[in-house]
C-alpha positions as MATLAB code, in Angstrom:
seq = 'MEDQEPDKPKQKNVIKIIVVGSVAVGKTCLITHYQTGKLLSEIPSTFGSSFVQKKTIIIGIKYTLNLWDTAGQEKYNSLTKMFTKNANIIILVYSIIDKQSFLDLGKWLKLVKEINGEDGYVIGVAAYKSDLYKNSVVTDSQGQEYARKIKAVWKLTSAKEEDKGINNLIEE';
ca = [
     -23.667   23.938   37.260;
     -24.726   23.131   33.449;
     -23.593   19.745   31.551;
     -21.405   19.835   28.944;
     -23.453   17.535   27.138;
     -27.054   16.832   28.187;
     -27.952   13.182   28.919;
     -30.171   13.091   25.789;
     -29.335   15.963   23.259;
     -31.497   18.147   22.027;
     -30.483   19.153   18.619;
     -31.130   16.706   15.820;
     -28.895   14.104   14.616;
     -26.734   14.981   17.519;
     -24.583   11.608   17.805;
     -22.693   10.795   21.398;
     -19.478    8.672   20.508;
     -17.703    7.126   23.706;
     -14.488    5.667   23.505;
     -12.891    4.102   25.657;
      -9.976    1.457   26.218;
      -6.555    0.491   28.918;
      -4.675    3.081   29.301;
      -2.561    4.192   26.251;
      -4.283    2.284   23.535;
      -4.323    5.301   21.774;
      -8.438    6.863   22.391;
      -6.837   10.172   22.500;
      -4.305   10.289   19.060;
      -7.664    8.431   17.314;
      -9.793   10.863   19.010;
      -8.049   13.979   17.685;
      -6.675   12.534   15.095;
      -9.950   11.731   13.281;
     -11.451   15.329   14.796;
      -8.251   18.007   13.210;
      -7.227   15.325   10.274;
      -3.824   15.227   10.781;
      -1.194   12.596   11.322;
       0.311   12.156   15.213;
       2.622   10.331   17.427;
       2.012   10.886   20.661;
       0.218   12.462   23.036;
      -0.089   12.428   26.668;
      -2.553   10.973   28.932;
      -6.032   11.690   29.377;
      -6.900   12.116   33.036;
     -10.671   12.331   33.376;
     -12.286   13.175   30.362;
     -11.815   14.968   27.679;
     -14.834   15.912   24.740;
     -14.130   17.488   21.519;
     -17.143   18.249   18.603;
     -17.284   17.506   15.018;
     -19.790   18.233   12.039;
     -19.645   15.816    9.137;
     -21.805   13.880    6.945;
     -22.586   10.506    6.325;
     -24.760    9.493    3.466;
     -25.522   12.538    2.530;
     -27.087   13.363    6.275;
     -25.509   16.867    8.642;
     -23.753   15.204   12.015;
     -22.730   16.471   15.122;
     -20.774   13.744   16.030;
     -19.107   15.223   20.340;
     -16.455   11.832   21.473;
     -16.105   11.602   24.557;
     -12.445   10.887   25.133;
     -12.067    8.810   28.586;
      -8.875    8.000   30.468;
      -7.839    4.250   31.470;
      -7.106    4.705   34.321;
      -8.879    2.588   36.736;
      -9.658    5.541   39.225;
     -11.064    7.254   36.527;
     -13.458    4.536   36.321;
     -16.582    6.250   37.634;
     -16.082    9.515   35.683;
     -15.654    7.065   32.166;
     -19.315    6.287   34.152;
     -20.570    8.834   33.954;
     -19.378    9.706   30.490;
     -20.856    6.000   29.000;
     -25.393    6.864   29.978;
     -27.407    7.882   26.912;
     -23.921    6.455   24.295;
     -25.242    6.214   20.391;
     -21.683    4.928   19.632;
     -19.150    3.169   22.170;
     -15.746    2.360   20.996;
     -13.455   -0.604   22.416;
     -10.375    0.419   21.800;
      -7.121   -2.419   21.968;
      -4.209   -2.231   21.002;
      -2.144   -4.697   18.834;
       0.737   -4.568   20.650;
      -1.029   -4.742   23.951;
      -2.243   -8.751   24.436;
      -3.497   -6.895   27.585;
      -5.466   -4.343   26.608;
      -6.831   -6.503   23.654;
      -8.576   -9.033   27.212;
      -9.767   -6.094   29.265;
     -12.453   -5.492   26.299;
     -14.754   -7.194   28.654;
     -14.726   -5.045   31.438;
     -14.526   -2.191   29.424;
     -17.681   -3.449   27.497;
     -19.013   -5.305   30.831;
     -18.629   -1.005   32.525;
     -20.340    0.789   29.964;
     -23.495   -2.204   29.808;
     -23.602   -1.501   33.149;
     -25.194    2.081   32.860;
     -26.313    2.126   29.326;
     -27.964   -1.623   29.554;
     -27.818   -4.046   27.258;
     -28.747   -2.121   23.343;
     -29.584    1.455   22.277;
     -25.944    1.724   21.213;
     -23.774    0.004   18.324;
     -20.591   -0.679   19.534;
     -17.351   -1.005   17.274;
     -13.753   -2.690   18.481;
     -10.581   -0.308   16.712;
      -8.101   -2.500   16.403;
      -4.930    0.389   17.006;
      -1.431    0.880   16.254;
      -1.634   -0.398   12.999;
       1.442    1.621   11.575;
       2.933   -1.291   14.530;
       0.850   -4.372   12.465;
       4.810   -6.670   12.173;
       5.131   -6.445   16.246;
       1.461   -7.400   16.383;
       0.602  -10.048   19.492;
      -3.473   -9.870   19.091;
      -4.125  -11.112   15.452;
      -7.431   -9.768   13.375;
      -9.346  -12.910   13.655;
      -8.364  -12.729   16.940;
      -9.746   -9.314   17.069;
     -12.735  -10.138   14.634;
     -13.838  -12.825   16.185;
     -14.243  -10.876   19.644;
     -16.279   -7.718   17.558;
     -18.759  -10.892   16.209;
     -19.214  -12.539   19.752;
     -20.678   -8.910   21.387;
     -22.248   -8.157   17.612;
     -19.615   -5.544   16.880;
     -17.726   -4.234   13.837;
     -14.457   -4.377   14.013;
     -11.547   -2.640   12.528;
      -7.660   -1.656   11.835;
      -6.615    1.649   12.796;
      -3.854    3.454   12.634;
      -3.404    8.071   13.333;
      -0.520    8.006   11.778;
      -1.858    6.331    8.276;
      -4.303    8.093    6.347;
      -6.475    5.402    5.346;
      -7.415    3.904    9.510;
      -9.035    6.297   11.462;
     -11.371    5.395   13.187;
     -13.569    7.387   10.826;
     -13.992    3.803    9.412;
     -15.284    3.039   12.157;
     -18.021    5.588   13.134;
     -18.643    6.757    9.516;
     -19.596    2.443    8.315;
];
């Protein structure tokens, strides 16, 4: 059976992006918002993984972005490991209204590093659900400090606010 995406893309300017995080943090909403440009409220949970492709221009160069949306349930970790291989960008997502999803970021980073080693990719940390900022239980400074510690880019994100999509992480 042919893979949907080869381990090492032969196409020029192809970027493999993996989005990981706990259950119900908003990974699928962020990706769907980025792909379609539509502001979203809710999308059903991902089972296993899903793959979308988007063509974009970053600093005047055309890229094909292969975005892998992974399930947050532990029973799918082996699939997450498989899809994580040879990623160029890893986006760790947590919900600002769910402290446990923030505490789980280390687990997700460890899982990614088991497959990809310590370098060769860029890490982004998406603090999701900024539209619910008044209910936040994880402060911006906590998220920023974690990102600084792991040498990642941190952004406050939302699929309900036009200027808060993951494109701010991907295209930075």
